[in-house]
Short mmCIF file of C-alpha atoms in Angstrom, two decimals:
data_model
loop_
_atom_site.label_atom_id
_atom_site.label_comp_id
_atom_site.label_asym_id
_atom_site.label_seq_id
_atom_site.Cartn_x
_atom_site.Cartn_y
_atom_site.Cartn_z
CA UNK A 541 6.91 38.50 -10.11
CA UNK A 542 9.72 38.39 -8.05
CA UNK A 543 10.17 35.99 -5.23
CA UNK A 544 11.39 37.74 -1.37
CA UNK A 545 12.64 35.49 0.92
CA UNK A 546 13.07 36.28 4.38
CA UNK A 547 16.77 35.92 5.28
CA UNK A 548 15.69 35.51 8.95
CA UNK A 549 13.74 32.11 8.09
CA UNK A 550 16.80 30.84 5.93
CA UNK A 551 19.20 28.12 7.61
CA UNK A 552 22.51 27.58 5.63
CA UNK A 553 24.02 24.52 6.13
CA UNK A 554 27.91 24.05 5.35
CA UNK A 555 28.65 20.30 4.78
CA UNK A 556 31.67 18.00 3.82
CA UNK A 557 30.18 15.22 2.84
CA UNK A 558 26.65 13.53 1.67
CA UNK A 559 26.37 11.37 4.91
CA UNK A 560 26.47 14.78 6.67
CA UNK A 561 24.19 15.88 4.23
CA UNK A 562 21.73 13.05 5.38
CA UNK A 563 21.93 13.52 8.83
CA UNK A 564 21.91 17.62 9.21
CA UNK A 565 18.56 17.97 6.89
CA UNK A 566 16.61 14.88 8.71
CA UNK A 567 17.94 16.82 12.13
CA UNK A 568 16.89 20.00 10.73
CA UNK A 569 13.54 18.58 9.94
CA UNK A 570 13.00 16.58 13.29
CA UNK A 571 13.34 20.16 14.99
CA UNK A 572 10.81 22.25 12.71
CA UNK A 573 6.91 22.99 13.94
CA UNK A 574 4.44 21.03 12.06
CA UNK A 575 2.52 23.82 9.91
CA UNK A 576 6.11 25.07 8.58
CA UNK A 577 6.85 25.35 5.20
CA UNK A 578 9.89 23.73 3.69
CA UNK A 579 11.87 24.41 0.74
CA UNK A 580 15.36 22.60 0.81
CA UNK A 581 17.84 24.05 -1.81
CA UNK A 582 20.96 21.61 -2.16
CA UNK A 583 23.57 23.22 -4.29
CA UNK A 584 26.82 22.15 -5.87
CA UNK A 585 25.89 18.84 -4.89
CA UNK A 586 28.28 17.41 -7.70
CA UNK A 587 31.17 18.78 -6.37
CA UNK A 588 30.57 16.65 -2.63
CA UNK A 589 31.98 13.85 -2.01
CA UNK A 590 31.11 10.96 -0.18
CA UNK A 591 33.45 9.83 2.59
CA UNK A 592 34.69 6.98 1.35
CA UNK A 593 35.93 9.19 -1.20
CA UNK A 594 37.82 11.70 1.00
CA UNK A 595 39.52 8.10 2.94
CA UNK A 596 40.39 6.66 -0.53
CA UNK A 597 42.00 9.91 -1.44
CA UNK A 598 43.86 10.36 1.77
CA UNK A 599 45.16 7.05 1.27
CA UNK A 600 46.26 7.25 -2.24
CA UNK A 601 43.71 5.34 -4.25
CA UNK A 602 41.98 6.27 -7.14
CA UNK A 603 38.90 3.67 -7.10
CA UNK A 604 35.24 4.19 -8.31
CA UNK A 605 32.82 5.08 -5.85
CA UNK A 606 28.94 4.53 -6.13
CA UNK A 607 28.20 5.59 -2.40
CA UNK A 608 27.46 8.95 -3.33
CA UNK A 609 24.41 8.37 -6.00
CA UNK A 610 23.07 5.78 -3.13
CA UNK A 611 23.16 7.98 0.00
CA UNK A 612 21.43 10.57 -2.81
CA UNK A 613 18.75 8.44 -3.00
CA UNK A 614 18.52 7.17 0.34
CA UNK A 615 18.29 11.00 1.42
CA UNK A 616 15.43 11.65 -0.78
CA UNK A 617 13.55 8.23 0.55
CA UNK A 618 14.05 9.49 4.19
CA UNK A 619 13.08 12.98 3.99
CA UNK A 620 9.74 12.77 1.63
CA UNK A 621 7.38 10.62 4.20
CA UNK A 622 8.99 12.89 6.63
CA UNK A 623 7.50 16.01 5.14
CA UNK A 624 4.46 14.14 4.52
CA UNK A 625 3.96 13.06 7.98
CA UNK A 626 4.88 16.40 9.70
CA UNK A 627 1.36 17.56 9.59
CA UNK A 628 -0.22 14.81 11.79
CA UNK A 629 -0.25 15.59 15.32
CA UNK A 630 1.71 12.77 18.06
CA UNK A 631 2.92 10.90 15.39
CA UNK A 632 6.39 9.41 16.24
CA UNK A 633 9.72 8.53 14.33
CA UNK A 634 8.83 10.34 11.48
CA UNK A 635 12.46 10.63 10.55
CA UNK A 636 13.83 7.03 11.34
CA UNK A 637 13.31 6.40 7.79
CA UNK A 638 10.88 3.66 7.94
CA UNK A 639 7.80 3.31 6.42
CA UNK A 640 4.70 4.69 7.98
CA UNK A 641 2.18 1.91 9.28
CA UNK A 642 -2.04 2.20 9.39
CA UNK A 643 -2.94 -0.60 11.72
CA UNK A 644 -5.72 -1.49 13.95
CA UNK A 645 -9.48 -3.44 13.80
CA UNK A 646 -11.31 -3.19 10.43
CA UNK A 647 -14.44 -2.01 13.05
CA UNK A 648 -14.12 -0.52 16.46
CA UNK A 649 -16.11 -3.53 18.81
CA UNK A 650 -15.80 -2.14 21.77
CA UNK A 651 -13.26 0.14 24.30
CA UNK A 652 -11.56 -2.97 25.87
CA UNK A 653 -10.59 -4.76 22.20
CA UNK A 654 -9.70 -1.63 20.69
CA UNK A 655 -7.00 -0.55 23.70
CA UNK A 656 -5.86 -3.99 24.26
CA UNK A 657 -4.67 -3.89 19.98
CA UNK A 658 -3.44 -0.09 20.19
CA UNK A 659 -1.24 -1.46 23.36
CA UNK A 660 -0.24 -4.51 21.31
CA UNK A 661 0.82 -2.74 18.12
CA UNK A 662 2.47 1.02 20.36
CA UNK A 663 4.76 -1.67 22.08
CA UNK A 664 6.10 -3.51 18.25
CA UNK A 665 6.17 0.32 16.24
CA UNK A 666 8.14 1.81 19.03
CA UNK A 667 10.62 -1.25 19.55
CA UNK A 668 10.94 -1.20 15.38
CA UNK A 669 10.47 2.72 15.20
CA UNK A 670 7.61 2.53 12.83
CA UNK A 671 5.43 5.83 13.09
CA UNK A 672 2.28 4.28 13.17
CA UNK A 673 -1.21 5.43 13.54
CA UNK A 674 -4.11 3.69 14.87
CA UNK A 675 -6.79 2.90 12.74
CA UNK A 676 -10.67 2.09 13.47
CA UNK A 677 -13.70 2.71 11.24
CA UNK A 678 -16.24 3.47 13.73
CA UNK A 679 -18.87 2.71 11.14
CA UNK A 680 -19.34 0.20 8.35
CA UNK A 681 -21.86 1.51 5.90
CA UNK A 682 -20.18 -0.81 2.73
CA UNK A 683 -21.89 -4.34 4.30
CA UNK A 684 -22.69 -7.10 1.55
CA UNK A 685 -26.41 -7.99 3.65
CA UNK A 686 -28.08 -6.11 5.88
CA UNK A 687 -28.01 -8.22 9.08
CA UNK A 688 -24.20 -7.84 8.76
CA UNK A 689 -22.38 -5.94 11.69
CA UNK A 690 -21.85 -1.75 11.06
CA UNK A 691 -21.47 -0.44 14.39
CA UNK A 692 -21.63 -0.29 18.23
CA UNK A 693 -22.82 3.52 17.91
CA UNK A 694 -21.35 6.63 15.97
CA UNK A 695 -20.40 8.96 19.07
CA UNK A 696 -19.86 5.68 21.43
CA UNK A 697 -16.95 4.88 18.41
CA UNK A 698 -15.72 7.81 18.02
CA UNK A 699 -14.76 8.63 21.68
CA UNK A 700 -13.44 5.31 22.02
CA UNK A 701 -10.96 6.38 18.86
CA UNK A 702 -9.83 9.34 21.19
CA UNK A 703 -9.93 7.44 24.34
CA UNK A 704 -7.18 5.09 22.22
CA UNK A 705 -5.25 8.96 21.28
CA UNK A 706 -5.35 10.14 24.46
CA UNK A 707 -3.94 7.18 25.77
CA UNK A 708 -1.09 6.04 23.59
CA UNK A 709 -0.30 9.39 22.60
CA UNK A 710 -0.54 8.25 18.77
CA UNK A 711 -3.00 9.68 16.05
CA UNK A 712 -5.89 7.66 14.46
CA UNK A 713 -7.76 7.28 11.36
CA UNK A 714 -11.04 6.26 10.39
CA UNK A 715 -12.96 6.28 7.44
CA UNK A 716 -15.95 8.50 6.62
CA UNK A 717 -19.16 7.81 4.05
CA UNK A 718 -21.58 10.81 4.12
CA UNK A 719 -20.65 14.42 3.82
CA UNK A 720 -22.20 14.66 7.58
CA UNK A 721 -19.26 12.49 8.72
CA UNK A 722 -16.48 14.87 7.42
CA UNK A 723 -17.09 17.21 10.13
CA UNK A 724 -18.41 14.93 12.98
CA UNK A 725 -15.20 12.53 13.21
CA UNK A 726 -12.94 15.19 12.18
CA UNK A 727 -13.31 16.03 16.02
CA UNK A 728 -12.43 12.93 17.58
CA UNK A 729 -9.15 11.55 14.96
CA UNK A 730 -6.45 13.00 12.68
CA UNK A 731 -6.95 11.50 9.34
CA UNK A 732 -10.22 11.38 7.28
CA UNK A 733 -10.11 7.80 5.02
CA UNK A 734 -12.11 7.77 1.84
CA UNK A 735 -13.48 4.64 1.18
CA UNK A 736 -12.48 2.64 -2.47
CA UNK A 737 -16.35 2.40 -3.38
CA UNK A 738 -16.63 6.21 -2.95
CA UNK A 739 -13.56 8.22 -3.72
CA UNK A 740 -14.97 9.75 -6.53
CA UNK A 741 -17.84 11.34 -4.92
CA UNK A 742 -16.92 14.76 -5.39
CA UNK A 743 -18.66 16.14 -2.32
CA UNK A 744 -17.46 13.20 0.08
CA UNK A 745 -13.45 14.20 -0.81
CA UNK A 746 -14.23 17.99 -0.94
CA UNK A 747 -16.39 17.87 2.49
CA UNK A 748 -13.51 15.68 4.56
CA UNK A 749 -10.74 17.96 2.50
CA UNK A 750 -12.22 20.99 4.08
CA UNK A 751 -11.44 19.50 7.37
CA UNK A 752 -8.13 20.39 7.05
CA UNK A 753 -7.05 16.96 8.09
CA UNK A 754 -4.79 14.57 5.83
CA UNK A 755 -7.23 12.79 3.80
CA UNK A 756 -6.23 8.99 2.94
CA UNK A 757 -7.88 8.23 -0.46
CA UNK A 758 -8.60 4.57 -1.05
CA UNK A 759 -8.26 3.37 -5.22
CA UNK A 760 -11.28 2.55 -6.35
CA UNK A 761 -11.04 -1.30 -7.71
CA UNK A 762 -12.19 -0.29 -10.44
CA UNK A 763 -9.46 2.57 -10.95
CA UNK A 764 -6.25 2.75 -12.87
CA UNK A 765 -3.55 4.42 -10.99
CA UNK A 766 -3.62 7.31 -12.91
CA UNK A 767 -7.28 8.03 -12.28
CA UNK A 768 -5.97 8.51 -8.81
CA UNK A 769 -4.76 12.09 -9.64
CA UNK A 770 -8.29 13.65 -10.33
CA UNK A 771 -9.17 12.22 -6.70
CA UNK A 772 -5.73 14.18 -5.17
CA UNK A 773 -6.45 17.24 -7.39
CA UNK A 774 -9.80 17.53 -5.58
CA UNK A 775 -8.04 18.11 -2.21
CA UNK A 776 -5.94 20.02 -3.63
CA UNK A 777 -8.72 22.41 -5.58
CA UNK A 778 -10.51 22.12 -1.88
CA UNK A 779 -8.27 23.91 -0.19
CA UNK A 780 -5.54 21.36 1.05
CA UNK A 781 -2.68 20.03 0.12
CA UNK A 782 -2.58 16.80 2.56
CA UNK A 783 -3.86 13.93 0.38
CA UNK A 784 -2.52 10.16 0.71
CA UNK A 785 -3.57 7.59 -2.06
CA UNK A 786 -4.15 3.92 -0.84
CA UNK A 787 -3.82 0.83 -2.77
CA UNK A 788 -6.20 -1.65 -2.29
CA UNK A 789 -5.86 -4.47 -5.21
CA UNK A 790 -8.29 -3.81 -8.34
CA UNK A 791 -10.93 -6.52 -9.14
CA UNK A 792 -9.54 -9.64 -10.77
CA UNK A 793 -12.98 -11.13 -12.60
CA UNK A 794 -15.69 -11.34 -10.05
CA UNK A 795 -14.48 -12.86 -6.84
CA UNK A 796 -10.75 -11.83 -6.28
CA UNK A 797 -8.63 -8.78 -6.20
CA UNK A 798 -4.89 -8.44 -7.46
CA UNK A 799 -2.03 -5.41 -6.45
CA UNK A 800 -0.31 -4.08 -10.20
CA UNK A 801 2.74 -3.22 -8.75
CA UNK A 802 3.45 -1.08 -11.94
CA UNK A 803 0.74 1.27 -10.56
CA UNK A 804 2.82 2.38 -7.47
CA UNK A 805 5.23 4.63 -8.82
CA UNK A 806 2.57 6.19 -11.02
CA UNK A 807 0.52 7.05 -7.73
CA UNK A 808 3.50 7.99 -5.84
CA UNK A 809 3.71 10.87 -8.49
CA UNK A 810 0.53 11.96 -7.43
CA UNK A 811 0.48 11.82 -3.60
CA UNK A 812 2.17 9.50 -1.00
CA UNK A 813 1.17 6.16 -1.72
CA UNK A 814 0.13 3.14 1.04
CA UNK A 815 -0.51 -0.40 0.20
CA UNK A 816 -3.43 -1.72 2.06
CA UNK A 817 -2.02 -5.27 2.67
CA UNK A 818 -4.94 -7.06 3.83
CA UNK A 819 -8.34 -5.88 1.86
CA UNK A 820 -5.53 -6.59 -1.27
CA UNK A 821 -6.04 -9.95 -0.47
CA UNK A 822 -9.80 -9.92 0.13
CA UNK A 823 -11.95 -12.46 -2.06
CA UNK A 824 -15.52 -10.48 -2.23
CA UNK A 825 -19.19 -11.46 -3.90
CA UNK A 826 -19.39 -14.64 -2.06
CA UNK A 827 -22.23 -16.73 -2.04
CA UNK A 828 -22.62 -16.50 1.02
CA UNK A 829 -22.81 -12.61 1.12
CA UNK A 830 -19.68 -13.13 3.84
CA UNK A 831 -16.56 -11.76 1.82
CA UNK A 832 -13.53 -13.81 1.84
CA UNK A 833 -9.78 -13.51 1.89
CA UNK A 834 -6.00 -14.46 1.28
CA UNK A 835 -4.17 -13.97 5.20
CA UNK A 836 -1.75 -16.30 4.16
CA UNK A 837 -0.60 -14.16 2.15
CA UNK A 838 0.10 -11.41 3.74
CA UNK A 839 3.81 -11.29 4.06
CA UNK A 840 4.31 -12.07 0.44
CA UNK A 841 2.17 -8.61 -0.31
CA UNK A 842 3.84 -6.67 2.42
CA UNK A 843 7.57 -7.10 1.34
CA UNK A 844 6.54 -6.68 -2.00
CA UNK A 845 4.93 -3.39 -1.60
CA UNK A 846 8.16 -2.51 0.72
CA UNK A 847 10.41 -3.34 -2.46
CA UNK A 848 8.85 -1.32 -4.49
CA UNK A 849 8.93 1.67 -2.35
CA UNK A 850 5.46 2.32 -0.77
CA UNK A 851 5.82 4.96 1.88
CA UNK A 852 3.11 3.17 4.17
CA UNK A 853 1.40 -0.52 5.01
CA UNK A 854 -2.28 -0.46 6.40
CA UNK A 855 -2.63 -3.68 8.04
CA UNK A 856 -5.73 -4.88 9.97
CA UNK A 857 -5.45 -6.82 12.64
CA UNK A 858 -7.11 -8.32 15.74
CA UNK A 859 -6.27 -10.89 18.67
CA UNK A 860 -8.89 -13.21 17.58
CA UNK A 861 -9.95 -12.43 14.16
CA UNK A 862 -12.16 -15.68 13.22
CA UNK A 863 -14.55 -13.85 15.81
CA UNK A 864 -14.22 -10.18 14.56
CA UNK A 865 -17.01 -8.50 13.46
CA UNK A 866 -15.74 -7.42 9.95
CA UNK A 867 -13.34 -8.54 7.88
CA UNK A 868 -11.97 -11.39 9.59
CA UNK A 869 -10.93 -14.05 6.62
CA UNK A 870 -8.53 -11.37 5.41
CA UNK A 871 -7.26 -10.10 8.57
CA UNK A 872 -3.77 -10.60 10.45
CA UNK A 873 -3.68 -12.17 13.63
CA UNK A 874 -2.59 -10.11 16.03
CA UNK A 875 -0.09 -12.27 17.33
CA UNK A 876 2.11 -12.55 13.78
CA UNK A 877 2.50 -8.43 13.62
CA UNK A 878 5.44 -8.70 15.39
CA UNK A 879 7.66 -10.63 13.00
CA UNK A 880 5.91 -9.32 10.22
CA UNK A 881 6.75 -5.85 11.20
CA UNK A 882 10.26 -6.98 11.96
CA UNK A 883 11.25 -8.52 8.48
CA UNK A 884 9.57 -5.54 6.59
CA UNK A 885 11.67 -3.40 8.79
CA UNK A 886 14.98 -5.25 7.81
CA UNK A 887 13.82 -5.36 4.14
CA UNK A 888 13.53 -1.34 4.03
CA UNK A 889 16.72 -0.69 5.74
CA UNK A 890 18.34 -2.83 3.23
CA UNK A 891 16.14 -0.61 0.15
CA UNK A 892 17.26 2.58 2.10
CA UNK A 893 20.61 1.50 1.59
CA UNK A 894 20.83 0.89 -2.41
#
């Protein structure tokens, strides 16, 4: 069948050079509504050159020039989170090129803790320009005993995740674990997380796909990478085409979890793909029934997953986290997101350059 296009909704773009290439389609982007469709058509891209090749030639020299092939790539790194993020409502610096950061308490606690870290982490993503989202699970169903911590109240959490929206003017995310919750914290936040131990519950992904939210889809430890794609397809099948995978290590015998690297481009084929820093480093089926973790190695994770081109860190974090309520041996103090944010930050403008 033929295809119409509507020469009304078509913006043609004359440009001289790649940088200008760069800069008019992240501009172009920045200025579109977020349920637009794109389509960006580059032709004759061979025949541009880059402008150290137009100074070279007005000066006479006839030297090699790779700057072409890098801002290539470096336009392609910029503009794909940003049409992945365009969806989410008051999400910020979408096009600064940086990677896009999940951050907040592994459980909400209480209203004061959970605006005192949203303030904490708004001030370090807008100094860095890191479009960052707040994240919260305002239940914890997964709990190794049963005396173990899962909640201060469904609704109470939930309106405490919008209180945190409202105001910071950023989105949130929390994750769901009964079909019930699709719809019932799809009101209060703007991305539906599915945890590892459940992403392939079929009716889980298609209930908090029909949403029509972005649904962040944890691996499974026990998953390869490529499994992943049946879990994106499901969106996908259900309706929705907003699906984010999320790598959180794969069980390393019984008691610690390791990140395969070599699995990240192989998700990113699937679905934008986010390295979950901190349960990566989580050391679970203690004794104890109190699972354990890695912080110190946090950074070393973090850059890594930068390197290797992750288009989002979740990081959980909290001002005192020996006294948190979940998760504590693997979280990030609050008070080290700061510099860790700021090296990962110089580390991806240096990737976005090569």
């Amino acid at each position: 069948l033929p295809i119409c296009i509507d020469m009304d909704r078509v913006i043609h773009t004359p440009i001289t050079d790649v940088e200008q290439l760069k800069f008019d389609i992240t501009k172009q982007l920045n200025d579109l509504d977020k349920k637009d469709n794109v389509c960006i058509v580059i032709d004759s891209i061979g025949n541009l050159a880059s402008k150290k090749e137009v100074d070279d030639a007005m000066d006479g020299k006839s030297v090699a020039d790779m700057s072409r092939a890098k801002q290539m790539k470096s336009l392609f790194r910029i503009v794909t989170p940003h049409l992945n993020l365009k969806d989410i409502p008051k999400l910020k610096y979408s096009d600064s090129g940086n990677f896009f950061l999940l951050a907040g308490p592994c459980a909400i606690e209480g209203e004061t803790m959970a605006l005192q870290i949203a303030e904490k982490i708004c001030t370090i993503t807008d100094k860095l320009k890191i479009p960052y989202i707040f994240k919260g699970s305002f239940k914890k169903a997964n709990r190794s005993r049963i005396d173990s911590f899962t909640g201060i109240g469904d609704e109470k959490a939930l309106k405490i995740l919008r209180k945190v929206s409202e105001t910071f003017n950023i989105p949130t995310v929390t994750d769901i674990h009964e079909v019930s919750d699709a719809s019932k914290a799809a009101q209060y936040v703007d991305v539906l997380q599915i945890p590892a131990f459940l992403v392939r519950q079929t009716d889980l992904v298609v209930a908090a796909a029909s949403t029509g939210k972005v649904v962040n889809l944890k691996k499974g430890q026990f998953m390869s990478p490529e499994a992943m794609k049946h879990a994106v397809q499901k969106v996908k099948d259900a309706g929705n085409s907003n699906a984010w995978i999320t790598d959180r290590g794969t069980m390393f015998g019984y008691k610690d979890m390791i990140v395969d690297f070599r699995g990240i481009p192989t998700m990113r084929g699937f679905a934008p793909t986010v390295l979950d820093v901190t349960h990566s480093l989580q050391q679970p089926n203690q004794s104890s029934g109190v699972t354990g973790g890695r912080p110190e190695m946090i950074e070393t994770i973090a850059r890594a997953g930068i390197v290797n081109n992750v288009d989002g860190l979740f990081i959980e974090t909290h001002y005192d986290p020996s006294n948190a309520k979940s998760d504590g041996a693997n979280m990030l103090h609050l008070n080290h997101l700061e510099k860790l944010l700021t090296n990962l930050t110089a580390i991806k403008l240096t990737v976005n350059s090569l």
